Short mmCIF file of C-alpha atoms and ligand atoms in Angstrom, two decimals:
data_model
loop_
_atom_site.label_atom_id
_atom_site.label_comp_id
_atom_site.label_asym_id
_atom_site.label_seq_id
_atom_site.Cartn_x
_atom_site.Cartn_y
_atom_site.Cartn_z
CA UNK S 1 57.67 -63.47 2.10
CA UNK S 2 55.57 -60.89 0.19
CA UNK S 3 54.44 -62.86 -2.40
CA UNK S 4 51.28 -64.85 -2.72
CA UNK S 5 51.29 -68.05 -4.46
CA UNK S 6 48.29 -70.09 -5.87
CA UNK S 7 48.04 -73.16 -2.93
CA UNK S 8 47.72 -75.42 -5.42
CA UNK S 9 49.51 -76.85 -8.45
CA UNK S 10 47.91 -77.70 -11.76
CA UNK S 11 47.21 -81.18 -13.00
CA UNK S 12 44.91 -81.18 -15.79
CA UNK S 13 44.51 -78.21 -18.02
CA UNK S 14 42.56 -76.88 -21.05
CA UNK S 15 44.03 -74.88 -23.92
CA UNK S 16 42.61 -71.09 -24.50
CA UNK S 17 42.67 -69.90 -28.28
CA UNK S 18 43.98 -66.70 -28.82
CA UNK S 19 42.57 -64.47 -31.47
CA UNK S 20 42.88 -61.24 -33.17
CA UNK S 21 41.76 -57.85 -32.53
CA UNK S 22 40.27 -58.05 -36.40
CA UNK S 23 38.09 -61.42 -35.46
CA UNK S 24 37.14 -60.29 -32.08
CA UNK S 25 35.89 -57.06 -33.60
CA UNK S 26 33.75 -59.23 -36.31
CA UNK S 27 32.79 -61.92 -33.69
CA UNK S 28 31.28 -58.71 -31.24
CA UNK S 29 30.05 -57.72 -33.52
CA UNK S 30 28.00 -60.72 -34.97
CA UNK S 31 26.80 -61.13 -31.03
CA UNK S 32 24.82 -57.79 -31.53
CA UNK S 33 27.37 -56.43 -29.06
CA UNK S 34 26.47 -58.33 -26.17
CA UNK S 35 29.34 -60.32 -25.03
CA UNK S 36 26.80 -62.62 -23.50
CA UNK S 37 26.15 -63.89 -26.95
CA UNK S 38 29.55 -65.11 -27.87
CA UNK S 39 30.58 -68.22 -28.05
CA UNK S 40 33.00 -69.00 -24.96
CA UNK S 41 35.51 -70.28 -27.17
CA UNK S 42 36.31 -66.97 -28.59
CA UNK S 43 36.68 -65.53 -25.21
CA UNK S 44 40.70 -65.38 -23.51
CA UNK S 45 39.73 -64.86 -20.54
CA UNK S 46 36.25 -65.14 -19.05
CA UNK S 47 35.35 -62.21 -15.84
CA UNK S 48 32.07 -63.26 -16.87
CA UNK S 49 30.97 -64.91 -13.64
CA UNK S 50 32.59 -66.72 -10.76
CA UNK S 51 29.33 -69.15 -10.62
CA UNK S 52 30.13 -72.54 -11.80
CA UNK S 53 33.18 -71.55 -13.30
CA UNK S 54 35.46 -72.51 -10.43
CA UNK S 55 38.09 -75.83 -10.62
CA UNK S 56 37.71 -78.91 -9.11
CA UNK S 57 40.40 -80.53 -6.76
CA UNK S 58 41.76 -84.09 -6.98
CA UNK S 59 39.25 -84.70 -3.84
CA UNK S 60 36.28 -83.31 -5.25
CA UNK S 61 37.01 -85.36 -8.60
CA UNK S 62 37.36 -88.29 -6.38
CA UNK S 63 34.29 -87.76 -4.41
CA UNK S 64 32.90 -87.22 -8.35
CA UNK S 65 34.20 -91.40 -8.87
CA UNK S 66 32.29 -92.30 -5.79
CA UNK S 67 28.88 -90.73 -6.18
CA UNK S 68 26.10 -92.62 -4.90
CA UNK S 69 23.40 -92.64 -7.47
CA UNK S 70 20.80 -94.21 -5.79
CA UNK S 71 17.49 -92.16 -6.15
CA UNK S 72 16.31 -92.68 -2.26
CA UNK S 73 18.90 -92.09 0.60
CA UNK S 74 22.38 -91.69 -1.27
CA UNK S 75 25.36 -92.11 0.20
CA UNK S 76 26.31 -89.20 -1.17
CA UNK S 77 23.28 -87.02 0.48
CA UNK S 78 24.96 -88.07 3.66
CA UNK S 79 27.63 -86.39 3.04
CA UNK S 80 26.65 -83.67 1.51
CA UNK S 81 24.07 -83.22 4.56
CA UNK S 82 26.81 -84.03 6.92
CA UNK S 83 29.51 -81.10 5.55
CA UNK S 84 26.56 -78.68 5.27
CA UNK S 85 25.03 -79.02 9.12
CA UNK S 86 28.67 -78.71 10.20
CA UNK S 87 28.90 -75.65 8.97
CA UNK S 88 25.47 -74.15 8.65
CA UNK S 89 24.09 -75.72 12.20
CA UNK S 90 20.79 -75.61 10.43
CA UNK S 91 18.48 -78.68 11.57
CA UNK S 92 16.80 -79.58 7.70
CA UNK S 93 19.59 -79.74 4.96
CA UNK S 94 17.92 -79.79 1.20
CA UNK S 95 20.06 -80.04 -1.93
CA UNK S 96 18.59 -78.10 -4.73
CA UNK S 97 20.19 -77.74 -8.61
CA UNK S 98 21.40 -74.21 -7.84
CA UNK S 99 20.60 -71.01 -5.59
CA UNK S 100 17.73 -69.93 -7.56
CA UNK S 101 15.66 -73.18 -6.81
CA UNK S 102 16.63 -73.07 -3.49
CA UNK S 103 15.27 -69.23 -3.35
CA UNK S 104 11.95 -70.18 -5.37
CA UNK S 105 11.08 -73.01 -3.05
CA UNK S 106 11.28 -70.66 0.19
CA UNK S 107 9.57 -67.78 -1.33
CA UNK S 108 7.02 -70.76 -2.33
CA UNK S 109 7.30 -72.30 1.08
CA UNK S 110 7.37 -68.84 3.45
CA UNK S 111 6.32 -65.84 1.17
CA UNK S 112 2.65 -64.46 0.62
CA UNK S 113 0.96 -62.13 -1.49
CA UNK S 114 1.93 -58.24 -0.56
CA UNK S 115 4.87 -59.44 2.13
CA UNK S 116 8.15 -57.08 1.84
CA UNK S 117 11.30 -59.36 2.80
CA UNK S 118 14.06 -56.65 3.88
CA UNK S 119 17.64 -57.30 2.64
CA UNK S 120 21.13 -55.71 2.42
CA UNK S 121 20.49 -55.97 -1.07
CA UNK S 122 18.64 -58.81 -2.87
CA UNK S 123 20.93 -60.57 -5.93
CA UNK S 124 18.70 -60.25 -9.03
CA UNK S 125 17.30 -63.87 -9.07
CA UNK S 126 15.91 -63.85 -4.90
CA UNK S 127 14.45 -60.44 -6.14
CA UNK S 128 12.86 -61.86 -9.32
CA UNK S 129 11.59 -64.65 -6.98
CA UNK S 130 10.29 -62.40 -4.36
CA UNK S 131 8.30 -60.48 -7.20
CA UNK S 132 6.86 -63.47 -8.23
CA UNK S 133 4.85 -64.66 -5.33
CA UNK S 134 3.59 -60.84 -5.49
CA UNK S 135 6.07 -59.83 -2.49
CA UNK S 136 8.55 -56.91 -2.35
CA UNK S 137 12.16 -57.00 -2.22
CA UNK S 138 13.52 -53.97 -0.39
CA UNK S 139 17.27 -53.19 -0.33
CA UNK S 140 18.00 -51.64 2.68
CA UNK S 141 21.63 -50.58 2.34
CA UNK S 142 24.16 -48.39 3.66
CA UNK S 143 24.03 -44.53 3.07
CA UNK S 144 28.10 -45.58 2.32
CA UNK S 145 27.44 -47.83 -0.23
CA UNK S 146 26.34 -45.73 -3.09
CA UNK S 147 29.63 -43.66 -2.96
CA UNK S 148 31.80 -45.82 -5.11
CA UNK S 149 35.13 -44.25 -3.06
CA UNK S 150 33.94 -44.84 0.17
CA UNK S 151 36.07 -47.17 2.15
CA UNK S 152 34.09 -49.05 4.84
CA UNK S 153 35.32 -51.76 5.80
CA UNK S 154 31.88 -53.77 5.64
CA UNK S 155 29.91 -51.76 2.90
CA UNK S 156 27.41 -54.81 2.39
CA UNK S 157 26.12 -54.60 6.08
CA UNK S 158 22.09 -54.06 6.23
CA UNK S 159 20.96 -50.34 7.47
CA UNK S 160 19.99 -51.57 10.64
CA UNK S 161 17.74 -48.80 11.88
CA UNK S 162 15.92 -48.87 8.29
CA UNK S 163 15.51 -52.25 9.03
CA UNK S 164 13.74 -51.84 12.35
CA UNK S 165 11.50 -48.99 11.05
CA UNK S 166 10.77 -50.88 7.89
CA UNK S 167 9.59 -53.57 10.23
CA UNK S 168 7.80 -50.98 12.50
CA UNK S 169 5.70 -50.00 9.23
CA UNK S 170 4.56 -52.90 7.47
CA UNK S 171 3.70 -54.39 10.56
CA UNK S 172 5.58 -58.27 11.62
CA UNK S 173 2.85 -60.36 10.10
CA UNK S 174 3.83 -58.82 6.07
CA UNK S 175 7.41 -59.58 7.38
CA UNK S 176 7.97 -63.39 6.53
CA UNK S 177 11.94 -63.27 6.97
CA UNK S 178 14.96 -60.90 6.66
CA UNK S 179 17.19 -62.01 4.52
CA UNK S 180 21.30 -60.93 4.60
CA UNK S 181 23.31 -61.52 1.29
CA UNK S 182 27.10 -62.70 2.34
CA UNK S 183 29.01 -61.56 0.56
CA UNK S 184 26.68 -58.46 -0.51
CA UNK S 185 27.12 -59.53 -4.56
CA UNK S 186 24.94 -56.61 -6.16
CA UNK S 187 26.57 -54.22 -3.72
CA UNK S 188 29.83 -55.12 -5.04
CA UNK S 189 31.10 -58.04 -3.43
CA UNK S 190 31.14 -56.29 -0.32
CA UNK S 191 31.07 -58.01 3.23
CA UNK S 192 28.72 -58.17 6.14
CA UNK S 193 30.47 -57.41 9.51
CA UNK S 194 29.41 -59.71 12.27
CA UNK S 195 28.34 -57.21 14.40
CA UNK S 196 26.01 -56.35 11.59
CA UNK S 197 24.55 -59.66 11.74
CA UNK S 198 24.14 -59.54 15.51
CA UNK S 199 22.42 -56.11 15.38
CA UNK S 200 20.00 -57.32 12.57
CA UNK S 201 19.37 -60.36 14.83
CA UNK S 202 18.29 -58.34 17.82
CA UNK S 203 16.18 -56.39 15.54
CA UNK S 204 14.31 -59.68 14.19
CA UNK S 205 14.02 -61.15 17.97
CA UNK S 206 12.16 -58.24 18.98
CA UNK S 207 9.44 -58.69 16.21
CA UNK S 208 9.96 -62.84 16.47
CA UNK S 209 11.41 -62.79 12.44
CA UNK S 210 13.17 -65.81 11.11
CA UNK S 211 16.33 -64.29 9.83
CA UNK S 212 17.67 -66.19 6.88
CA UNK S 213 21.52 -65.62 4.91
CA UNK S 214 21.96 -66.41 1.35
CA UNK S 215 25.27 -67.44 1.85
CA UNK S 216 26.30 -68.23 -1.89
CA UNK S 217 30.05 -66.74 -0.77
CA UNK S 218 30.00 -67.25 2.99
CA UNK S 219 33.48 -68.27 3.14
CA UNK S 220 34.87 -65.34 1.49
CA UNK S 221 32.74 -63.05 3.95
CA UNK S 222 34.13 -65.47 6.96
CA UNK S 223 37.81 -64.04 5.93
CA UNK S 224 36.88 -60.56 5.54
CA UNK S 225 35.75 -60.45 9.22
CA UNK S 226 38.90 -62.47 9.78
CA UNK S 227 40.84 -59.37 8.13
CA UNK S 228 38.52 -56.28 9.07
CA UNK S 229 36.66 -56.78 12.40
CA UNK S 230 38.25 -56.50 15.69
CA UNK S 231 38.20 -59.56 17.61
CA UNK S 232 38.31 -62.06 14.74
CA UNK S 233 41.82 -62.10 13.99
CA UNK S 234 42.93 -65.19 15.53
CA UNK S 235 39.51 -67.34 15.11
CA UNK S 236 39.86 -70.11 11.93
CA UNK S 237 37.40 -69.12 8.84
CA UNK S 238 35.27 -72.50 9.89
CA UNK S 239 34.29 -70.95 13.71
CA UNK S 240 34.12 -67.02 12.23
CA UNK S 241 31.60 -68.96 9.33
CA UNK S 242 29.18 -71.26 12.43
CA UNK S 243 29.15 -68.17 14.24
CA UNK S 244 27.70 -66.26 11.35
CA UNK S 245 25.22 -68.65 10.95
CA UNK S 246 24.62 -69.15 14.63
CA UNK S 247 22.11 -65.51 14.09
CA UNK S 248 20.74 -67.81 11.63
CA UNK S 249 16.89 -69.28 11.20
CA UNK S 250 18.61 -70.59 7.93
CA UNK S 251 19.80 -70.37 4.65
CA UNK S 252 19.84 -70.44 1.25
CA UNK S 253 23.02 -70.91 -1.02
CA UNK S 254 24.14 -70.96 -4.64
CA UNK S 255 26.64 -74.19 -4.60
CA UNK S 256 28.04 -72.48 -7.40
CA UNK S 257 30.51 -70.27 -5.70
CA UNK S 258 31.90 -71.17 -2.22
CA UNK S 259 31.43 -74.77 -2.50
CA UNK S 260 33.59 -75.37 -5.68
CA UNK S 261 30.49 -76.58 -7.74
CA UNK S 262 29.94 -76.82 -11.10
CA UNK S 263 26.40 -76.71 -10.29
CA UNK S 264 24.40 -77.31 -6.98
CA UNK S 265 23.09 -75.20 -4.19
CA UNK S 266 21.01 -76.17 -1.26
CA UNK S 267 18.24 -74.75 0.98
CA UNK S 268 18.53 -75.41 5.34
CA UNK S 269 16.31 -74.43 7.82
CA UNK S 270 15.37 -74.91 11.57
CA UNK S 271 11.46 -74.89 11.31
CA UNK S 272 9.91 -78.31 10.92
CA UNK S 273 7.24 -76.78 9.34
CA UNK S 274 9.26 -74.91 6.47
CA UNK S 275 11.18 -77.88 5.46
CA UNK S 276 8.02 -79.70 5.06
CA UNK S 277 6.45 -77.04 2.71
CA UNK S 278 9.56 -76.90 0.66
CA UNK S 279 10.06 -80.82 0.27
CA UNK S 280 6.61 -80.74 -0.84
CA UNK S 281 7.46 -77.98 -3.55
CA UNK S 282 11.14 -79.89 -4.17
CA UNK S 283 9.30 -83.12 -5.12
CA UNK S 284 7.02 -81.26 -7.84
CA UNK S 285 10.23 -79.60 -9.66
CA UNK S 286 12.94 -80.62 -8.21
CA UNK S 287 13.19 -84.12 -7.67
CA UNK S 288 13.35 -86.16 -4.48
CA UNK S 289 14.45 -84.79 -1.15
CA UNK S 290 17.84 -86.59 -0.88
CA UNK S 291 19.12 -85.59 -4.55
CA UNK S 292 17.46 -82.32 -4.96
CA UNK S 293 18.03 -81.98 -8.83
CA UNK S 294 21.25 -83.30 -8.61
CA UNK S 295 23.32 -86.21 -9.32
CA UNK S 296 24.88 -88.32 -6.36
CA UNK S 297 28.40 -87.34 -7.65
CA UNK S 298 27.33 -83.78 -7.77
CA UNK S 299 26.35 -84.02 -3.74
CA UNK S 300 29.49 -85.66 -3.36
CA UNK S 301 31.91 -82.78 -4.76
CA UNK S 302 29.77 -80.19 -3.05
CA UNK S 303 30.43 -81.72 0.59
CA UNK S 304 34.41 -82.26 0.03
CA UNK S 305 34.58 -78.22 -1.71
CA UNK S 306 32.60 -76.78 1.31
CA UNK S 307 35.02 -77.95 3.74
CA UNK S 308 37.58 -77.08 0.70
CA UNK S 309 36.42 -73.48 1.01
CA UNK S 310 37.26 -73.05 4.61
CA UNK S 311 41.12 -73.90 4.04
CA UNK S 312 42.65 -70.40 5.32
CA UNK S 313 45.85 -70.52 2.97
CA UNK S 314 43.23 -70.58 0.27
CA UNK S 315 41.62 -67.69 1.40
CA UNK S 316 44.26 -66.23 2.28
CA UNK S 317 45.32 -66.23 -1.56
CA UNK S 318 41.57 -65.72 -2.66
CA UNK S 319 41.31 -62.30 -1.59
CA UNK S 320 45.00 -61.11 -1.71
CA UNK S 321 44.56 -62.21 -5.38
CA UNK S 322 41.35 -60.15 -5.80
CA UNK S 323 42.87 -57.00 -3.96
CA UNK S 324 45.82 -57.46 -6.31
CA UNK S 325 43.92 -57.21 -9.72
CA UNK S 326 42.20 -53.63 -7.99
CA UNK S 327 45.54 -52.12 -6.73
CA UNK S 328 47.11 -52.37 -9.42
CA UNK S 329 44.02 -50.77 -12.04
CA UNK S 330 44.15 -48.04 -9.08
CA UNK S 331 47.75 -47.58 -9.21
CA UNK S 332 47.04 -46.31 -12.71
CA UNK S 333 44.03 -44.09 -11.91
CA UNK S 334 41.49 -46.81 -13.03
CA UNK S 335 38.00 -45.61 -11.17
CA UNK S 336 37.12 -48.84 -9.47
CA UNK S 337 34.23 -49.74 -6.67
CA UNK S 338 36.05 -50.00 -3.23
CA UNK S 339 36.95 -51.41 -1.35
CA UNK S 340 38.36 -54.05 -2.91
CA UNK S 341 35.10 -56.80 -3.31
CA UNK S 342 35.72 -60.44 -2.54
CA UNK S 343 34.99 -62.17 -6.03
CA UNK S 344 35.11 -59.39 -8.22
CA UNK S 345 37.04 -56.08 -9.01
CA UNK S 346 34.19 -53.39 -10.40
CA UNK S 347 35.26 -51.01 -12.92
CA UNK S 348 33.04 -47.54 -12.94
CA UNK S 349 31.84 -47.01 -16.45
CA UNK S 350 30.40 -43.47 -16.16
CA UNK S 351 34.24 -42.17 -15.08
CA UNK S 352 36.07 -44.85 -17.00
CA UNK S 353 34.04 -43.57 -20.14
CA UNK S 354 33.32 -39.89 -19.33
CA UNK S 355 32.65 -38.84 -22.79
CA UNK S 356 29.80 -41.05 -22.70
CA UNK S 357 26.20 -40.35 -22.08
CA UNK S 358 23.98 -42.49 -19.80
CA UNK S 359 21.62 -43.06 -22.99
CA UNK S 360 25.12 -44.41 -24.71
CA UNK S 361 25.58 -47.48 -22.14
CA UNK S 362 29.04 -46.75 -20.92
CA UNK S 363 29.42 -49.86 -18.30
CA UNK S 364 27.87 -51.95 -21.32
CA UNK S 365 30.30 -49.93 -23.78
CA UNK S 366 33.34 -50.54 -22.29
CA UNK S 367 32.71 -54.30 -21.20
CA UNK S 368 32.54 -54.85 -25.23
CA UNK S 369 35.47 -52.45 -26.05
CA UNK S 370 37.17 -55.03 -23.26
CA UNK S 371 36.73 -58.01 -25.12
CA UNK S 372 37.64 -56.01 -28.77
CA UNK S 373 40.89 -55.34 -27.11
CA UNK S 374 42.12 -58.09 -25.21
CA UNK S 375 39.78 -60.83 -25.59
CA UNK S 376 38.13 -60.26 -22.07
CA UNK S 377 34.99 -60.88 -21.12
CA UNK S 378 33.17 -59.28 -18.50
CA UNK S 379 29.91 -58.66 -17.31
CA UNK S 380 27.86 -54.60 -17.35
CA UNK S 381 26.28 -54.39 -14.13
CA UNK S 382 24.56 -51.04 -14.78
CA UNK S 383 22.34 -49.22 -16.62
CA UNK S 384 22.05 -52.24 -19.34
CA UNK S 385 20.78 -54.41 -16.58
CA UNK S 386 18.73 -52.30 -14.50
CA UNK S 387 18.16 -48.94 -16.22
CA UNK S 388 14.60 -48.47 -17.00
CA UNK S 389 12.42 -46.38 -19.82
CA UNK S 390 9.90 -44.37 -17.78
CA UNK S 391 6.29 -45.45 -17.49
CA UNK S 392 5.63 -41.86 -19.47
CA UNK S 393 7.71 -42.35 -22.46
CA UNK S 394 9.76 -39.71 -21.45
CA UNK S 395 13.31 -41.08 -21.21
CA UNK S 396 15.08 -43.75 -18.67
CA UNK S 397 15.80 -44.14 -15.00
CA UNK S 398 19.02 -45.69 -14.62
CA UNK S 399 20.64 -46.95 -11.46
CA UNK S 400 22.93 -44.78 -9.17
CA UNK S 401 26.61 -46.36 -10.79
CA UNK S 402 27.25 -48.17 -14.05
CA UNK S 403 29.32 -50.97 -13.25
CA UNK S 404 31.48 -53.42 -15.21
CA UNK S 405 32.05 -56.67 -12.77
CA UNK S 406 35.53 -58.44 -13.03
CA UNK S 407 34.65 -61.91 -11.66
CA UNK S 408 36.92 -63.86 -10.70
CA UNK S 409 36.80 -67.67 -11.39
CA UNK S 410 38.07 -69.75 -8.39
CA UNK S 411 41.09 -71.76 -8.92
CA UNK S 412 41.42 -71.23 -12.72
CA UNK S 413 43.62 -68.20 -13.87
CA UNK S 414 46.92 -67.40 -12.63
CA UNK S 415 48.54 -64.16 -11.81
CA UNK S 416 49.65 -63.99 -15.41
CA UNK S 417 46.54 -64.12 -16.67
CA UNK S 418 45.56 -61.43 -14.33
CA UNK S 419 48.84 -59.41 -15.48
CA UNK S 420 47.25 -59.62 -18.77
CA UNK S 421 43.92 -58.39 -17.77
CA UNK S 422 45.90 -55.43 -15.51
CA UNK S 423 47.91 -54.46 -18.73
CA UNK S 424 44.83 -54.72 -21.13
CA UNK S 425 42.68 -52.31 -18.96
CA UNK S 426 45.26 -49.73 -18.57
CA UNK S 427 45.84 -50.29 -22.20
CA UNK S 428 42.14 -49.04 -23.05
CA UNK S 429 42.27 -46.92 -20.10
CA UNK S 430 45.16 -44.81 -21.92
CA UNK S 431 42.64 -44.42 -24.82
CA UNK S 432 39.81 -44.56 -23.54
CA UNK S 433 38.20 -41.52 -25.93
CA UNK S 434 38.03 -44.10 -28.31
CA UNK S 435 35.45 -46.17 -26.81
CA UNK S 436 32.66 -46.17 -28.98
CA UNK S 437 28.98 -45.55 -27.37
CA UNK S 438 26.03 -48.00 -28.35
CA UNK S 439 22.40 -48.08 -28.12
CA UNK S 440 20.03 -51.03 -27.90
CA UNK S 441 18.25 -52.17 -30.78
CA UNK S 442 16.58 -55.15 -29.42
CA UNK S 443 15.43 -54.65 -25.40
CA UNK S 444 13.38 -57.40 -23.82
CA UNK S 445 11.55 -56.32 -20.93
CA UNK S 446 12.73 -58.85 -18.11
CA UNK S 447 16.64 -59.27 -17.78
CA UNK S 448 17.53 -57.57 -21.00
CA UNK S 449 21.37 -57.92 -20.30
CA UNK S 450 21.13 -61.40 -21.47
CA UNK S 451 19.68 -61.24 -25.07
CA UNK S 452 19.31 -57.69 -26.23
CA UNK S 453 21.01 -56.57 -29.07
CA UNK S 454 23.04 -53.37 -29.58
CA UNK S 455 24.58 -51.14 -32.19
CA UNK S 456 27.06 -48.47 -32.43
CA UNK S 457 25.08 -45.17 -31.00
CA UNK S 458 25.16 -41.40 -32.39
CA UNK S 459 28.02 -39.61 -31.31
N1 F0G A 501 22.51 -65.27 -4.64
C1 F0G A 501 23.65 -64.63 -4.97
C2 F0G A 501 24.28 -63.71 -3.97
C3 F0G A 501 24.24 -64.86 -6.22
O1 F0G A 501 25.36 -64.21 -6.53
C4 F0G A 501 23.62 -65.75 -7.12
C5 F0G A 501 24.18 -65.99 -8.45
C6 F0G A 501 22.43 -66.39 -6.73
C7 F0G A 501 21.92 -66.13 -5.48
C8 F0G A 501 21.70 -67.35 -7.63
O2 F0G A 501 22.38 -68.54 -7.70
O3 F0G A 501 23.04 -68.77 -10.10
O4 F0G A 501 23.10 -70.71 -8.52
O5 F0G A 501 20.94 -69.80 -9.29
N2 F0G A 501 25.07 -65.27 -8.98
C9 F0G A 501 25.73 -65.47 -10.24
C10 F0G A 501 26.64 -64.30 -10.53
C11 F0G A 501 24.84 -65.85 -11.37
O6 F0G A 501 27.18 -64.25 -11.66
O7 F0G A 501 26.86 -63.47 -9.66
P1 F0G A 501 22.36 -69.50 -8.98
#
């Protein structure tokens, strides 16, 4: 059989409104063109993010009914430690509310003033928390991976050589960890090959480096080895994800995505001395070292969806469902980031909208003319997030591709919905002249995506 069913069946659902082009054209409009400030209930279908958006099974939901919500050594903190360290190996298992604690209480825990911690390429949060202990983040990626048509088959490995010679010149002591996104999010959902993670493991034995994963979609990168890397084809996701994490000091992980959470994330490490720093940090923010944030039900969920995410017919369907979404945009001539990414399909908004100008947003411009037309909302990850006006006043810098990022909730839409979202795109692909250009009128300085504010721009 060709086809590829959801492995599930649906037993609870919740009703989406459908609306109008003429409201969804007022309602954009009211949000200052930033589909970030609409209300969700006036969204069809929400690309937004695949972080905390995913559906809980009848197990999880169960698990939810038997939370332990003792403050001091939970039942449900055994589990959730239990299902972590079975995966992970790591010796010190932390629960934290979500990946960005989890990243603030390392960089708190391991990161001084003037380090550089070398990644494939940091997500925006690990990189905001970097910067703020007064560290550098440096993406060191592929020469492949700013060619949105390149095909390699692991386009989120880390430059390995760079690697060694960034090393070489900042000297080991400003080195306090390497640290390997899986899958390579910012990069485009992109995997890490094993061999990758072997290679950068060599290169951090030779200096003595702790190597660390944020592993917020480990799972997913597990099945792309599975798929891509010669070797792996008959190993089960679960021994292709310990051996990842067997070139592993340890790791830090948004709950979010590959562990079927609502919220949650966690923080594991082998040095004694670490894990005592960050339960030190935990207890000042976080809460105590057995809830991390969290509720007992919440640590509960999180242990049955990580063993969850390791269930091959799943991913099997995960990224067949993904790939399907992209082949069929490309079928149509849709310019898209590829290969294929795990979570997410990335439209490219400077050739989807060529008669726009960088200065007119065109990732940013068509993610709105999205949601006009079909009620879809999806997320500019481009010159809206990261462009920057020069230090001199004299115009912007803005990032090497303008991308709009289909993410795909787990567990949630069907292949209808992502007919729909096919049709719709080619729909506004056929007429895509039409897409109007807009400039900001409102800009905060740090992560303007969020809250700026935009109107329609000169033509
Ligand atoms: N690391 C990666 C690779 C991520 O994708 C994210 C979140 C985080 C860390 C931070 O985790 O949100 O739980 O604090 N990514 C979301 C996204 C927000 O939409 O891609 P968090």
């Amino acid at each position: 059989m060709r086809t590829i069913i959801e492995p599930f069946r649906i037993k609870v659902v919740e009703p989406i409104r459908m609306t109008t082009r003429e409201e969804r054209r007022g309602l954009i409009a009211e949000a200052g063109f930033n589909p970030f400030r609409l209300k969700a209930e006036h969204v069809l279908i929400d690309l937004l993010t695949d972080s905390g958006t995913g559906a809980m099974s009848t197990a999880q939901w169960a698990g939810v009914m038997e939370g332990d919500e003792s403050y001091a050594g939970a039942r449900s903190f055994f589990q959730f430690e239990a299902a972590v360290r079975d995966v992970f190996g790591h010796r010190h298992v932390i629960p934290t509310h979500q990946g960005r604690a989890s990243e603030r209480l390392l960089c708190a825990a391991a990161v001084n003033d003037g380090d550089v911690v070398p990644g494939n390429t940091h997500f925006d949060t690990t990189r905001a928390n970097i910067e703020a202990v007064r560290a550098e983040a440096r993406d060191l990626k592929l020469p492949e991976a700013a060619d949105p048509e390149n095909e390699h088959p692991f386009k989120g490995n880390i430059d390995v050589e760079s690697l060694a010679a960034t090393i070489q010149q900042v000297g080991r002591d400003r080195v306090p960890f390497v640290l390997i996104t899986v899958t390579n999010n910012s990069g485009g959902g992109q995997p890490v090959s094993m061999s990758n993670l072997r290679a950068a493991r060599q290169v951090c034995d030779r200096w003595g480096i702790p190597l660390i994963l944020d592993c917020a979609r480990f799972a997913e990168n597990a099945y792309f080895i599975k798929l891509r890397e010669p070797g792996f084809g008959a190993k089960a996701p679960i021994e292709i994800a310990r051996e990842m994490f067997s070139y592993s000091d340890g790791a830090v992980m948004s709950m979010k995505k590959d562990a079927f959470g609502n919220i949650g994330g966690g923080i594991t490490v082998n040095s004694d001395e670490w894990a005592e720093r960050i339960r030190t940090h935990l207890i000042l923010t976080e809460g105590f070292p057995t809830y991390g944030g969290l509720a007992g039900r919440d640590l509960s969920a999180l242990a049955v969806g990580i063993r969850e995410i390791l269930d091959e017919d799943y991913l099997r369907y995960r990224i067949a469902s993904t790939a399907y979404v992209g082949s069929h945009l490309n079928a149509a001539g849709v310019p898209l980031l590829k290969p294929y990414g795990g979570h997410a399909i990335f439209l490219d908004g400077r050739r989807f909208c060529r008669h726009l100008r960088d200065e007119q947003l065109p990732g940013w411009s068509l993610s709105v003319a999205l949601y006009e037309q079909v009620g879809v909302r999806a997320c500019e990850i481009g010159n809206v997030m990261f462009g920057r006006p020069r230090a001199d006043g004299g115009g912007w810098d803005w990032p090497t591709l303008d991308l709009v990022r289909l993410a795909i909730p787990r567990r949630v839409y069907t292949q209808s919905h992502m007919d729909y979202v096919v049709e719709g795109i080619i729909e506004l692909f056929g007429q895509r002249e039409s897409i109007q250009g807009l400039r900001f009128v409102h800009r905060p300085a740090v992560l303007p995506h969020f809250t700026a504010t935009f109107a329609p721009a000169e033509p």
